[in-house]
Each structure stands twice: as C-alpha cells, then as structure tokens.
Coordinates of C-alpha atoms in Angstrom, one line a residue:
Chain A
M268 CA -24.6 19.0 -28.6
T269 CA -22.1 18.1 -26.0
L270 CA -19.0 15.9 -26.0
S271 CA -19.4 12.2 -25.2
L272 CA -17.1 10.3 -22.8
D273 CA -15.7 8.4 -25.8
Q274 CA -14.7 11.7 -27.4
A275 CA -13.2 12.9 -24.2
R276 CA -11.1 9.8 -23.8
T277 CA -9.8 10.1 -27.3
I278 CA -8.8 13.7 -26.7
I279 CA -7.0 12.9 -23.5
R280 CA -5.2 9.8 -24.7
K281 CA -4.0 11.4 -27.9
T282 CA -2.9 14.6 -26.1
L283 CA -0.8 12.6 -23.7
E284 CA 0.7 10.5 -26.6
K285 CA 1.7 13.8 -28.3
G286 CA 3.3 15.0 -25.2
R287 CA 5.4 11.8 -24.9
A288 CA 6.3 11.9 -28.6
E289 CA 7.5 15.5 -28.2
N290 CA 9.2 14.8 -24.9
F291 CA 7.2 17.5 -23.1
K292 CA 7.1 17.6 -19.3
P293 CA 4.3 15.5 -17.7
L294 CA 0.9 16.8 -18.8
S295 CA -2.5 17.0 -17.3
V296 CA -5.6 17.2 -19.5
V297 CA -9.2 18.0 -18.6
V298 CA -12.3 17.9 -20.9
L299 CA -15.4 19.9 -19.9
D300 CA -18.8 19.7 -21.4
A301 CA -20.8 22.5 -23.0
G302 CA -21.9 23.7 -19.5
G303 CA -18.4 23.8 -18.1
H304 CA -18.7 20.6 -16.1
V305 CA -15.9 18.0 -15.8
Q306 CA -16.3 15.0 -18.2
A307 CA -12.9 13.4 -17.9
F308 CA -9.4 14.2 -16.6
E309 CA -6.0 12.5 -16.5
R310 CA -2.7 13.6 -14.8
E311 CA 0.5 11.9 -15.9
D312 CA 2.9 10.5 -13.3
G313 CA 5.4 13.1 -12.3
A314 CA 3.1 16.1 -12.7
S315 CA 2.7 18.3 -9.7
P316 CA -0.4 17.7 -7.5
G317 CA -2.1 21.0 -8.3
R318 CA -2.4 20.4 -12.0
F319 CA -6.1 19.5 -12.0
G320 CA -6.9 23.1 -10.9
I321 CA -4.8 24.7 -13.5
A322 CA -6.1 22.5 -16.4
H323 CA -9.6 23.1 -15.2
G324 CA -9.2 26.8 -14.9
K325 CA -7.9 27.1 -18.5
A326 CA -10.9 25.1 -19.8
Y327 CA -13.5 26.5 -17.5
G328 CA -12.9 30.2 -18.4
S329 CA -13.0 29.2 -22.1
V330 CA -16.5 27.7 -21.7
M331 CA -18.0 30.3 -19.4
L332 CA -16.8 33.3 -21.5
G333 CA -17.0 31.6 -24.9
M334 CA -13.4 32.8 -25.4
A335 CA -10.4 30.5 -25.6
G336 CA -7.2 31.0 -23.7
T337 CA -5.3 33.1 -26.2
A338 CA -8.1 35.6 -26.4
Q339 CA -8.4 35.6 -22.6
M340 CA -4.7 36.3 -22.3
A341 CA -5.0 39.2 -24.7
R342 CA -7.8 40.7 -22.7
A343 CA -5.9 40.2 -19.4
D344 CA -2.8 41.9 -20.9
A345 CA -4.9 44.9 -22.1
Q346 CA -7.2 45.2 -19.1
A347 CA -6.0 43.2 -16.1
Y348 CA -8.7 44.4 -13.8
F349 CA -11.4 43.0 -16.1
M350 CA -10.0 39.4 -15.8
T351 CA -9.6 40.0 -12.1
A352 CA -13.3 40.9 -11.9
V353 CA -14.3 37.9 -14.1
N354 CA -12.5 35.7 -11.5
G355 CA -14.5 37.3 -8.8
V356 CA -17.7 36.4 -10.6
F357 CA -16.5 32.8 -11.3
G358 CA -15.1 32.1 -7.8
G359 CA -11.4 32.4 -8.9
Q360 CA -11.8 29.4 -11.3
V361 CA -10.5 31.1 -14.5
V362 CA -6.9 30.8 -15.7
P363 CA -6.6 33.1 -18.7
V364 CA -3.6 31.7 -20.7
P365 CA -3.2 29.5 -23.7
G366 CA -4.0 25.8 -23.2
G367 CA -7.7 26.5 -22.7
I368 CA -9.2 25.4 -26.0
L369 CA -12.9 25.7 -27.2
I370 CA -14.4 22.8 -29.2
R371 CA -17.1 23.8 -31.6
D372 CA -19.5 21.7 -33.7
A373 CA -20.1 22.1 -37.4
D374 CA -22.5 25.0 -36.7
G375 CA -20.0 26.8 -34.5
A376 CA -21.7 26.1 -31.3
V377 CA -19.5 25.3 -28.3
M378 CA -19.5 21.6 -27.4
G379 CA -17.0 21.9 -24.5
A380 CA -13.4 22.7 -23.8
V381 CA -10.1 21.1 -23.2
G382 CA -7.5 22.4 -20.7
V383 CA -3.9 21.2 -20.8
T384 CA -1.1 22.2 -18.5
G385 CA 2.4 20.9 -17.7
D386 CA 4.9 22.3 -20.2
T387 CA 5.0 25.8 -21.7
S388 CA 1.6 27.2 -22.7
D389 CA 2.5 26.9 -26.4
N390 CA 3.5 23.3 -26.0
D391 CA 0.3 22.6 -24.0
V392 CA -1.6 23.9 -27.0
I393 CA 0.4 21.7 -29.5
A394 CA -0.4 18.6 -27.5
A395 CA -4.1 19.5 -27.1
M396 CA -4.5 20.1 -30.8
A397 CA -3.2 16.6 -31.5
G398 CA -5.8 15.2 -29.2
I399 CA -8.7 17.3 -30.7
D400 CA -7.6 16.5 -34.2
A401 CA -7.5 12.8 -33.4
A402 CA -11.1 13.1 -32.3
G403 CA -12.1 14.8 -35.5
L404 CA -13.2 17.9 -33.8
S405 CA -12.8 21.6 -34.5
A406 CA -10.9 23.8 -32.1
E407 CA -10.4 27.5 -31.2
V408 CA -7.2 28.1 -29.3
Chain B
M160 CA 3.8 5.2 -2.4
T161 CA 1.0 6.7 -4.5
L162 CA -1.2 5.5 -7.3
S163 CA 0.1 5.6 -10.9
L164 CA -2.0 6.9 -13.7
D165 CA -2.1 3.3 -15.1
Q166 CA -3.6 2.0 -11.9
A167 CA -6.1 4.9 -11.8
R168 CA -7.2 4.1 -15.4
T169 CA -7.7 0.4 -14.6
I170 CA -9.8 1.3 -11.5
I171 CA -12.0 3.7 -13.5
R172 CA -12.4 1.4 -16.5
K173 CA -13.3 -1.7 -14.4
T174 CA -15.6 0.3 -12.1
L175 CA -17.6 1.5 -15.1
E176 CA -17.6 -1.9 -16.7
K177 CA -19.1 -3.3 -13.5
G178 CA -21.7 -0.6 -13.5
R179 CA -22.8 -1.5 -17.1
A180 CA -22.8 -5.3 -16.3
E181 CA -25.1 -4.6 -13.3
N182 CA -27.2 -2.1 -15.2
F183 CA -26.5 0.6 -12.6
K184 CA -27.4 4.2 -13.4
P185 CA -24.6 6.2 -15.2
L186 CA -21.6 6.4 -12.9
S187 CA -18.8 8.9 -12.3
V188 CA -15.5 7.8 -10.8
V189 CA -12.6 9.9 -9.4
V190 CA -9.2 8.6 -8.3
L191 CA -7.2 10.8 -5.9
D192 CA -3.6 10.3 -4.9
A193 CA -2.1 10.0 -1.4
G194 CA -2.3 13.8 -1.0
G195 CA -6.0 14.0 -1.9
H196 CA -5.3 15.5 -5.4
V197 CA -7.1 14.4 -8.5
Q198 CA -5.3 11.8 -10.6
A199 CA -8.1 10.8 -13.0
F200 CA -11.8 11.1 -13.5
E201 CA -14.5 9.9 -15.9
R202 CA -18.3 10.7 -16.0
E203 CA -20.5 8.4 -18.1
D204 CA -22.9 9.9 -20.6
G205 CA -26.2 10.6 -19.0
A206 CA -24.8 11.3 -15.6
S207 CA -25.9 14.7 -14.1
P208 CA -23.4 17.6 -14.5
G209 CA -22.6 17.9 -10.8
R210 CA -21.2 14.4 -10.4
F211 CA -17.5 15.4 -10.4
G212 CA -18.2 17.3 -7.2
I213 CA -20.0 14.5 -5.5
A214 CA -17.4 11.8 -6.5
H215 CA -14.6 14.1 -5.4
G216 CA -16.2 14.9 -2.1
K217 CA -16.5 11.2 -1.2
A218 CA -12.9 10.4 -2.1
Y219 CA -11.5 13.7 -0.7
G220 CA -12.9 13.2 2.8
S221 CA -11.6 9.7 2.8
V222 CA -8.0 10.7 2.2
M223 CA -8.0 13.8 4.3
L224 CA -9.5 12.1 7.3
G225 CA -7.9 8.6 6.7
M226 CA -11.5 7.3 7.1
A227 CA -13.6 5.7 4.3
G228 CA -17.2 6.7 3.5
T229 CA -18.9 4.1 5.6
A230 CA -17.0 5.2 8.7
Q231 CA -17.6 8.9 7.9
M232 CA -21.4 8.2 7.6
A233 CA -21.4 6.5 11.0
R234 CA -19.7 9.5 12.5
A235 CA -22.2 11.8 10.8
D236 CA -25.1 9.8 12.1
A237 CA -23.7 9.9 15.6
Q238 CA -22.4 13.4 15.7
A239 CA -23.6 15.5 12.8
Y240 CA -21.9 18.7 14.1
F241 CA -18.5 17.0 13.9
M242 CA -18.9 16.4 10.1
T243 CA -20.2 19.9 9.7
A244 CA -17.1 21.2 11.5
V245 CA -14.9 19.0 9.3
N246 CA -16.5 20.6 6.3
G247 CA -15.7 24.0 7.7
V248 CA -12.0 23.0 7.9
F249 CA -12.0 21.5 4.4
G250 CA -14.0 24.1 2.5
G251 CA -17.2 22.1 2.3
Q252 CA -15.5 19.5 0.1
V253 CA -16.3 16.4 2.2
V254 CA -19.3 14.2 1.3
P255 CA -19.5 11.6 4.2
V256 CA -21.4 8.7 2.6
P257 CA -20.4 5.2 1.2
G258 CA -18.7 5.4 -2.2
G259 CA -15.6 7.0 -0.8
I260 CA -13.0 4.2 -0.6
L261 CA -9.5 4.2 0.8
I262 CA -6.7 2.3 -1.1
R263 CA -4.0 0.9 1.1
D264 CA -0.6 -0.6 0.2
A265 CA 0.7 -3.9 1.7
D266 CA 1.9 -2.0 4.8
G267 CA -1.5 -0.4 5.3
A268 CA -0.4 3.0 4.2
V269 CA -3.0 5.1 2.3
M270 CA -2.0 5.3 -1.5
G271 CA -5.1 7.3 -2.5
A272 CA -8.9 7.0 -2.7
V273 CA -11.7 6.3 -5.1
G274 CA -15.0 8.1 -5.2
V275 CA -18.0 6.7 -7.1
T276 CA -21.4 8.3 -7.5
G277 CA -24.5 7.8 -9.6
D278 CA -26.5 4.9 -8.3
T279 CA -27.3 4.1 -4.6
S280 CA -24.4 4.4 -2.3
D281 CA -24.3 0.6 -1.8
N282 CA -24.2 0.0 -5.6
D283 CA -21.5 2.7 -6.0
V284 CA -19.4 0.7 -3.6
I285 CA -20.0 -2.6 -5.5
A286 CA -18.8 -1.0 -8.7
A287 CA -15.8 0.6 -7.1
M288 CA -14.7 -2.7 -5.5
A289 CA -14.7 -4.4 -8.9
G290 CA -12.4 -1.6 -10.1
I291 CA -10.0 -1.8 -7.2
D292 CA -9.9 -5.6 -7.2
A293 CA -9.1 -5.5 -11.0
A294 CA -6.1 -3.3 -10.2
G295 CA -4.9 -5.8 -7.5
L296 CA -5.2 -3.2 -4.7
S297 CA -6.5 -3.4 -1.2
A298 CA -9.6 -1.3 -0.2
E299 CA -11.3 0.0 2.9
V300 CA -14.9 1.0 2.2
Chain C
M72 CA -30.5 19.5 -26.4
T73 CA -31.0 22.5 -24.2
L74 CA -33.9 25.0 -23.8
S75 CA -34.2 28.0 -26.1
L76 CA -34.9 31.5 -24.8
D77 CA -38.3 31.3 -26.5
Q78 CA -39.1 28.2 -24.5
A79 CA -37.9 29.8 -21.3
R80 CA -40.0 32.9 -22.0
T81 CA -43.1 30.8 -22.5
I82 CA -42.5 28.9 -19.3
I83 CA -42.0 32.1 -17.2
R84 CA -45.0 33.9 -18.7
K85 CA -47.4 31.1 -18.3
T86 CA -46.2 30.3 -14.8
L87 CA -46.8 33.8 -13.7
E88 CA -50.3 33.9 -15.4
K89 CA -51.2 30.7 -13.5
G90 CA -50.1 32.4 -10.3
R91 CA -52.3 35.4 -11.0
A92 CA -55.3 33.1 -12.0
E93 CA -55.0 31.2 -8.7
N94 CA -54.4 34.4 -6.7
F95 CA -51.0 33.1 -5.4
K96 CA -48.6 35.5 -3.7
P97 CA -46.1 37.2 -6.1
L98 CA -44.0 34.6 -7.8
S99 CA -40.4 34.5 -9.1
V100 CA -39.4 32.1 -11.8
V101 CA -36.0 31.1 -13.1
V102 CA -35.2 28.8 -16.1
L103 CA -31.7 27.1 -16.2
D104 CA -30.2 25.4 -19.2
A105 CA -28.8 21.8 -19.2
G106 CA -25.6 22.9 -17.6
G107 CA -27.3 24.7 -14.7
H108 CA -26.7 28.2 -16.1
V109 CA -29.4 31.0 -16.0
Q110 CA -31.3 31.4 -19.2
A111 CA -34.1 33.7 -18.0
F112 CA -35.7 35.0 -14.8
E113 CA -38.6 37.3 -13.8
R114 CA -39.7 38.4 -10.3
E115 CA -43.2 39.8 -9.9
D116 CA -43.7 43.2 -8.3
G117 CA -44.3 42.8 -4.5
A118 CA -42.0 39.7 -4.2
S119 CA -39.2 40.0 -1.6
P120 CA -35.8 41.0 -3.0
G121 CA -34.1 37.7 -2.3
R122 CA -36.3 35.6 -4.5
F123 CA -33.8 35.2 -7.3
G124 CA -31.5 33.2 -5.0
I125 CA -34.3 30.9 -3.8
A126 CA -35.7 30.2 -7.2
H127 CA -32.1 29.6 -8.5
G128 CA -31.3 27.3 -5.7
K129 CA -34.3 25.1 -6.3
A130 CA -33.5 24.8 -10.0
Y131 CA -29.7 24.6 -9.7
G132 CA -29.8 21.6 -7.3
S133 CA -32.2 19.8 -9.6
V134 CA -29.8 20.1 -12.6
M135 CA -26.6 19.4 -10.8
L136 CA -27.9 16.3 -9.0
G137 CA -30.3 15.2 -11.8
M138 CA -32.9 15.1 -9.0
A139 CA -36.0 17.4 -8.7
G140 CA -37.0 19.2 -5.6
T141 CA -39.4 16.6 -4.2
A142 CA -36.7 13.9 -4.3
Q143 CA -34.1 16.2 -2.8
M144 CA -36.5 17.0 0.1
A145 CA -37.0 13.3 0.7
R146 CA -33.2 12.8 0.8
A147 CA -32.8 15.8 3.1
D148 CA -35.5 14.5 5.5
A149 CA -33.8 11.0 5.6
Q150 CA -30.2 12.1 5.7
A151 CA -29.8 15.8 6.5
Y152 CA -26.0 15.8 6.6
F153 CA -25.9 14.5 3.0
M154 CA -27.7 17.6 1.7
T155 CA -25.6 19.8 3.9
A156 CA -22.5 18.2 2.3
V157 CA -23.9 18.6 -1.1
N158 CA -24.3 22.3 -0.4
G159 CA -20.7 22.5 0.6
V160 CA -19.7 21.0 -2.8
F161 CA -22.0 23.4 -4.7
G162 CA -21.2 26.6 -2.7
G163 CA -24.4 26.7 -0.8
Q164 CA -26.4 27.1 -3.9
V165 CA -28.8 24.2 -3.5
V166 CA -32.3 24.7 -2.0
P167 CA -33.8 21.1 -1.6
V168 CA -37.5 21.6 -1.6
P169 CA -40.4 21.3 -4.2
G170 CA -40.5 24.0 -6.8
G171 CA -37.3 22.8 -8.4
I172 CA -38.5 21.0 -11.5
L173 CA -36.5 19.0 -14.1
I174 CA -37.3 19.4 -17.8
R175 CA -36.6 16.3 -19.9
D176 CA -36.6 15.8 -23.7
A177 CA -38.4 12.8 -25.4
D178 CA -35.4 10.6 -24.7
G179 CA -35.4 11.4 -21.0
A180 CA -32.3 13.6 -21.1
V181 CA -32.3 16.7 -18.9
M182 CA -32.8 19.9 -21.0
G183 CA -32.8 22.3 -18.0
A184 CA -34.8 23.1 -14.9
V185 CA -37.4 25.6 -13.6
G186 CA -37.3 27.1 -10.1
V187 CA -40.4 28.8 -8.7
T188 CA -40.8 30.5 -5.3
G189 CA -43.2 32.9 -3.6
D190 CA -46.2 30.9 -2.4
T191 CA -46.2 27.5 -0.7
S192 CA -43.9 24.9 -2.2
D193 CA -47.0 23.0 -3.5
N194 CA -48.4 26.1 -5.1
D195 CA -45.1 27.0 -6.6
V196 CA -45.2 23.6 -8.3
I197 CA -48.7 24.0 -9.6
A198 CA -47.8 27.3 -11.2
A199 CA -44.6 25.9 -12.7
M200 CA -46.4 22.9 -14.2
A201 CA -48.8 25.2 -16.0
G202 CA -45.8 27.0 -17.5
I203 CA -44.0 23.8 -18.5
D204 CA -47.2 22.3 -20.0
A205 CA -47.8 25.5 -22.0
A206 CA -44.3 25.1 -23.5
G207 CA -45.2 21.5 -24.5
L208 CA -42.4 20.1 -22.3
S209 CA -42.1 17.1 -20.0
A210 CA -41.4 17.7 -16.3
E211 CA -40.3 15.8 -13.2
V212 CA -41.2 17.6 -9.9
Chain D
M97 CA -39.2 54.3 -6.4
T98 CA -38.0 51.1 -8.0
L99 CA -38.4 49.5 -11.4
S100 CA -41.5 47.5 -12.2
L101 CA -41.4 44.1 -13.8
D102 CA -43.2 45.6 -16.8
Q103 CA -40.4 48.3 -17.2
A104 CA -37.8 45.6 -16.8
R105 CA -39.4 43.5 -19.6
T106 CA -39.5 46.5 -21.9
I107 CA -35.8 47.3 -21.3
I108 CA -34.8 43.7 -21.9
R109 CA -36.9 43.2 -25.0
K110 CA -35.9 46.4 -26.7
T111 CA -32.2 45.9 -25.8
L112 CA -32.2 42.6 -27.5
E113 CA -34.1 44.0 -30.5
K114 CA -31.5 46.6 -30.9
G115 CA -28.8 44.0 -30.7
R116 CA -30.4 42.0 -33.5
A117 CA -31.0 45.2 -35.6
E118 CA -27.3 46.0 -35.3
N119 CA -26.2 42.4 -35.8
F120 CA -24.4 42.4 -32.5
K121 CA -23.2 39.0 -31.0
P122 CA -25.8 37.3 -28.8
L123 CA -26.6 39.5 -25.8
S124 CA -27.5 38.9 -22.2
V125 CA -29.4 41.6 -20.2
V126 CA -30.1 41.8 -16.5
V127 CA -32.3 44.4 -14.7
L128 CA -31.6 45.0 -11.0
D129 CA -33.9 47.0 -8.6
A130 CA -32.9 49.9 -6.4
G131 CA -31.5 47.5 -3.8
G132 CA -29.3 45.7 -6.4
H133 CA -31.5 42.6 -6.5
V134 CA -32.4 40.7 -9.7
Q135 CA -35.7 41.7 -11.2
A136 CA -35.4 40.1 -14.7
F137 CA -32.8 38.5 -17.0
E138 CA -32.7 37.0 -20.5
R139 CA -29.7 35.4 -22.3
E140 CA -30.0 35.0 -26.1
D141 CA -29.4 31.6 -27.7
G142 CA -25.7 31.2 -28.6
A143 CA -24.4 33.4 -25.7
S144 CA -21.8 31.6 -23.5
P145 CA -23.1 30.1 -20.3
G146 CA -21.4 32.4 -17.9
R147 CA -23.1 35.6 -19.2
F148 CA -25.5 35.9 -16.3
G149 CA -22.5 36.5 -14.0
I150 CA -20.9 39.1 -16.2
A151 CA -24.2 41.0 -16.8
H152 CA -25.0 40.9 -13.1
G153 CA -21.5 42.1 -12.2
K154 CA -21.8 45.2 -14.4
A155 CA -25.2 46.2 -13.0
Y156 CA -24.5 45.2 -9.4
G157 CA -21.5 47.4 -9.1
S158 CA -23.4 50.3 -10.6
V159 CA -26.1 50.1 -8.0
M160 CA -23.9 49.3 -5.0
L161 CA -21.5 52.1 -5.8
G162 CA -24.0 54.5 -7.3
M163 CA -21.5 54.8 -10.2
A164 CA -22.1 53.4 -13.7
G165 CA -19.7 51.2 -15.6
T166 CA -17.8 53.9 -17.5
A167 CA -17.0 55.7 -14.2
Q168 CA -16.0 52.5 -12.6
M169 CA -13.6 51.7 -15.4
A170 CA -12.0 55.1 -15.1
R171 CA -11.5 54.5 -11.4
A172 CA -10.1 51.0 -12.1
D173 CA -7.7 52.5 -14.7
A174 CA -6.5 55.2 -12.2
Q175 CA -6.5 53.1 -9.0
A176 CA -6.8 49.3 -9.7
Y177 CA -6.4 48.4 -6.0
F178 CA -9.4 50.4 -5.1
M179 CA -11.7 48.3 -7.4
T180 CA -9.9 45.2 -6.1
A181 CA -10.8 46.3 -2.5
V182 CA -14.4 47.1 -3.6
N183 CA -14.6 43.5 -4.9
G184 CA -13.4 42.2 -1.5
V185 CA -16.3 44.1 0.1
F186 CA -18.9 42.9 -2.4
G187 CA -17.8 39.3 -2.7
G188 CA -16.2 39.6 -6.1
Q189 CA -19.5 40.5 -7.7
V190 CA -18.5 43.8 -9.3
V191 CA -17.4 44.0 -13.0
P192 CA -16.2 47.5 -13.5
V193 CA -16.6 48.1 -17.3
P194 CA -19.1 49.9 -19.6
G195 CA -22.4 48.0 -19.9
G196 CA -23.4 48.6 -16.3
I197 CA -25.9 51.5 -16.5
L198 CA -27.7 53.3 -13.8
I199 CA -31.4 54.2 -14.1
R200 CA -32.5 57.4 -12.4
D201 CA -36.0 58.9 -11.8
A202 CA -36.9 62.5 -12.4
D203 CA -35.4 63.6 -9.1
G204 CA -32.1 61.8 -9.9
A205 CA -32.6 59.0 -7.4
V206 CA -31.4 55.6 -8.6
M207 CA -34.3 53.2 -9.5
G208 CA -32.1 50.3 -10.5
A209 CA -29.5 49.3 -13.1
V210 CA -29.1 47.4 -16.3
G211 CA -26.2 45.1 -17.2
V212 CA -25.5 44.1 -20.8
T213 CA -22.8 41.8 -22.1
G214 CA -22.0 39.8 -25.2
D215 CA -20.5 42.2 -27.8
T216 CA -17.9 44.9 -27.2
S217 CA -18.5 47.0 -24.1
D218 CA -19.4 50.0 -26.3
N219 CA -21.9 48.0 -28.3
D220 CA -23.4 46.6 -25.1
V221 CA -24.0 50.2 -24.0
I222 CA -25.6 51.1 -27.4
A223 CA -28.1 48.2 -27.1
A224 CA -28.9 49.0 -23.4
M225 CA -29.6 52.6 -24.2
A226 CA -32.1 51.6 -26.8
G227 CA -33.9 49.5 -24.2
I228 CA -33.9 52.2 -21.5
D229 CA -35.0 54.9 -24.0
A230 CA -37.9 52.6 -25.1
A231 CA -39.0 52.4 -21.4
G232 CA -39.0 56.2 -21.2
L233 CA -36.3 56.2 -18.5
S234 CA -33.2 58.2 -17.8
A235 CA -29.8 56.6 -17.9
E236 CA -26.2 57.2 -16.7
V237 CA -23.7 55.1 -18.6

C-alpha cells in the first residue's frame, strides 16, 4: 500500500499549519511514495530556494534504507564513511538528519516518507508529526 | 516578482480539476519560481512514478532558457544537437516539449514556470492553461 | 500491490526455460517492483557481462514512464530528442526497446516490470511472456 | 574461472535460508562475477527498496579492490580519504563494510564476490558464509 495524493495533501497542509502555529521559520514539506518517488511538495514563501533538495534528501534516504532520519544520523555519527558511501550509491540524494520520517501501515510496511526542512531538525520533526497525526498515519522519526 | 505558494496551489488545483473534467490520464503538475526552483508539486494517483522528473524537466528548461516548451520543441526539431548541448549544460534536466509553460508578470518578466505531464503534450497544455488562467496569470506556452 | 520475490523467481525461471526450449542466445532477466527497484535478476552463463544494465534499462524505463518497451521505441522513432531528454532526467538508465514489459494487476495498476535481453528484442519478449504467463500475471509489451 | 549461475543460485538460496533460520531482518543478496558484473540478485519481501545498491556496493568494492568488506572497513577507519578517493574512481559504487565477501578458487584467484545487506553487518556475513559454504566455495570476509 502506498500513500494517496489526498493523504499527502493532508500531511503537507497540517505540517505547515503547525509551523505557523509554533512560529517556526518557513517550512518545506515533501511526501514520497513507497518507492521513494515524489507525490507532493510545498515550499512556503520566504524559504530559501534549495529547500526541495533538502526535504527530498531527508525523505528519500528514509525510504531507500528503510531507516528514518534519527537512525541515519546515529549511523553517520558512528561511521561517517558508511553514510558517505551510501550517498555514492544513491547519487548524493541522502540527507541523514532528523526530519526524514517513515510512514508505516498497520502491518508495519513502509507506505512512504515525509521530509521537512526550514527550522531546526527537532522543530521540523514536530511539524511533520502534526501533519502525519492529522492524516491518521503511523510514523517512525 | 516571483510566484507565491498560494498562486502555485491555485495553478495546481485548477490544472488537475481541468484534467478530471476532460477525462485526461492522471496528471502531474510542478510549479517553479523565477529561479527555476521547485515551489509546489502534485502527482495524481495512478500516474507513473517518474512523473516528477518529466514535469520538472518541462518547467525547468522553460525558466532556464526563458523559452516555453513549444519553442524548445521547434528548436529541437530544427537543431537536435543544440538541445543536446543545452542538456549537457543543465545536467540533463531539460525536457523540450509542450507542457512547459512560462508565467510572466504585467511587464513581461518571468515569474516562474509550470510543467504538466501525463496525457498528450497538447492536453497537458490545455490543463495547465486552465490552472494559470484561474490564478489570473499570463502564460507563454 | 507490488510483486513478491516468489513471483519474481517464477518469472525469471520460466523466462530462462523458454529461452532454452527455443534455443535462444543466453538471456538475462530482471524483475523490478512498482517503484522501479530491483527485486531479482539472473544472467545465464555465456551472456556478456553488461547484460544487467541492458535488462534493467528496459524494465526501468517501463516503470518510470508507465510505458512498455514497444511504446517507448515508437516514441523514440517519432521524436528521438524526447527519449534523449528522458534519459537525462533518469540518469541515462532508460533503454527504449522491446523487452521491457509492464506487469499490471487486475485493476490495471502497475505492479512492476520485467526486462529481458540477450537475443533479438522480439525473442526477448517471447521468453518474457512465457515467464509472466507462468506466474499468472497480466503483461503489456 | 568465474562463478556459474547455478553456483550463484545456490549461494543466494542458502544465504536467505540461513537468514530465515536465524530470524534476521529481510536480506538482499547479490553475486558478482570475476569482472565485478552482476550475475544474480534476490531481495526478500519487506526489505527496503534501496537494498540492491547497498548489496552491490559491498560486493563491487570487494572485486574491484581484491579486498573484502572487513579489510575495506579497516582501511576506511584508518584512512577515510583513501576510501573517498576510491569511490571517486569507481563512481561512488563502493560500500566499504562487512558483508562484501570475496570468493576464491583453489589457487586463490578471485572468482567473484557476494554482497549481503539487511541485518547488522556481522549477521549479513553469517548468512553469506552459510551460502558460500553450501556452494562448496572458499571465502574471504
């Protein structure tokens, strides 16, 4: 099972609403499907132009490795050359920090991933969780 | 002046509505800003996974060259090696066919571009024009 | 729905058996999932070393574009620069000839793709169809 | 001498059986020939989509350098910039951690390599060794 566009829209809209409610910096949010392909993306006015790439890199690594951003960061901290090598394999498209979040179905299978960037990594996760909760989905940060 | 997220949302929503009204195949729509950077994107359910890349390539070439998809296709027909060379310069990210549409402000300056893919190139343009019209913007196909 | 490893094994084994029964040249067969990612691959003894890339390119383009090899070849014949541009977008990983075959579920959704290479493109398709039929799946060549 | 497809199949099947017997996470196994080219690959259901690239990177570096994953990791620990440079030469396709295993013939010549990924690197090696032993071949981890 993969995410629908309706689910992706809910995630993005509610993530951005949370960012405004918390007065975070302008956020950018991408939703990828179970194969790591872009389903939907929005970048708030005032965000820097390169934010698609950062949001995508957080979510893309999560799907391709089956490992969310926090776990990727731990691995990068412990064994930097491993994450460097992973980026060689995946064309430099992996950004191994919090804000890349796996979405799982009731059986634990990955349905896709969300990538948020713009404020601190911790705040990016707070906003994303609001979006994923609003869509009634289960997340792994 | 560049496009706002609100304008991008209107363009995407109305482009997809037009596609449904005309019974086109599932569409994907990207909106890029005046610097060629992704502002927003949506891919309808049932579209093939690679559609972000195609939509992006149509819009990206439009912004980077200041030339919409129809003009790019004419140039590719007349001088294929020129578009091949352009793709060398831009990392292979230019897809020179209709469906890449420039958005201009009242003074004629480029504000961004829309890329649509999924049905025939002509139908992609029809859908995109509905979206751009709904946003009250001026387009060059 | 995506393909299971068991289904992929059946497709590969039966494709290779058909190749032997028809006395085709040594074949290579890849099965990709609905996101275009490798599920399984086998290269027969005597096949040239680069056959993974060719088989992969046939199947990968099929999934990413939602268009099987025969349709891709028609597009490349009609508008060569379009397929060149597509290859720029997808990192040169698309081989637009017959032998890239889409697998669809009962609702018509793409479950994955098979790529076969080694003999003529037409014979590659004959072998692949035997494999896909043996797995009880529906194909678009 | 290089590996045959029959030998590759035995290695993969027995590696996966060992993984199931030990209750490891879903594994992915690639077998490369003496030239570093893909002979066979299988990814178990439930493995993340990017596992072909990781398995391949472990085995590919082993063949190209004539040095198995454990030795590559030691070199990366001692001299990270060397492995970074190696990845520049080999297009980023080398993943220098355990789970890349060289297969040697009776004279010590490299016949190919196995790459396993999915559980911890140590468990990946345990599974791979069961596969290589079952094929009656000699390994260097």
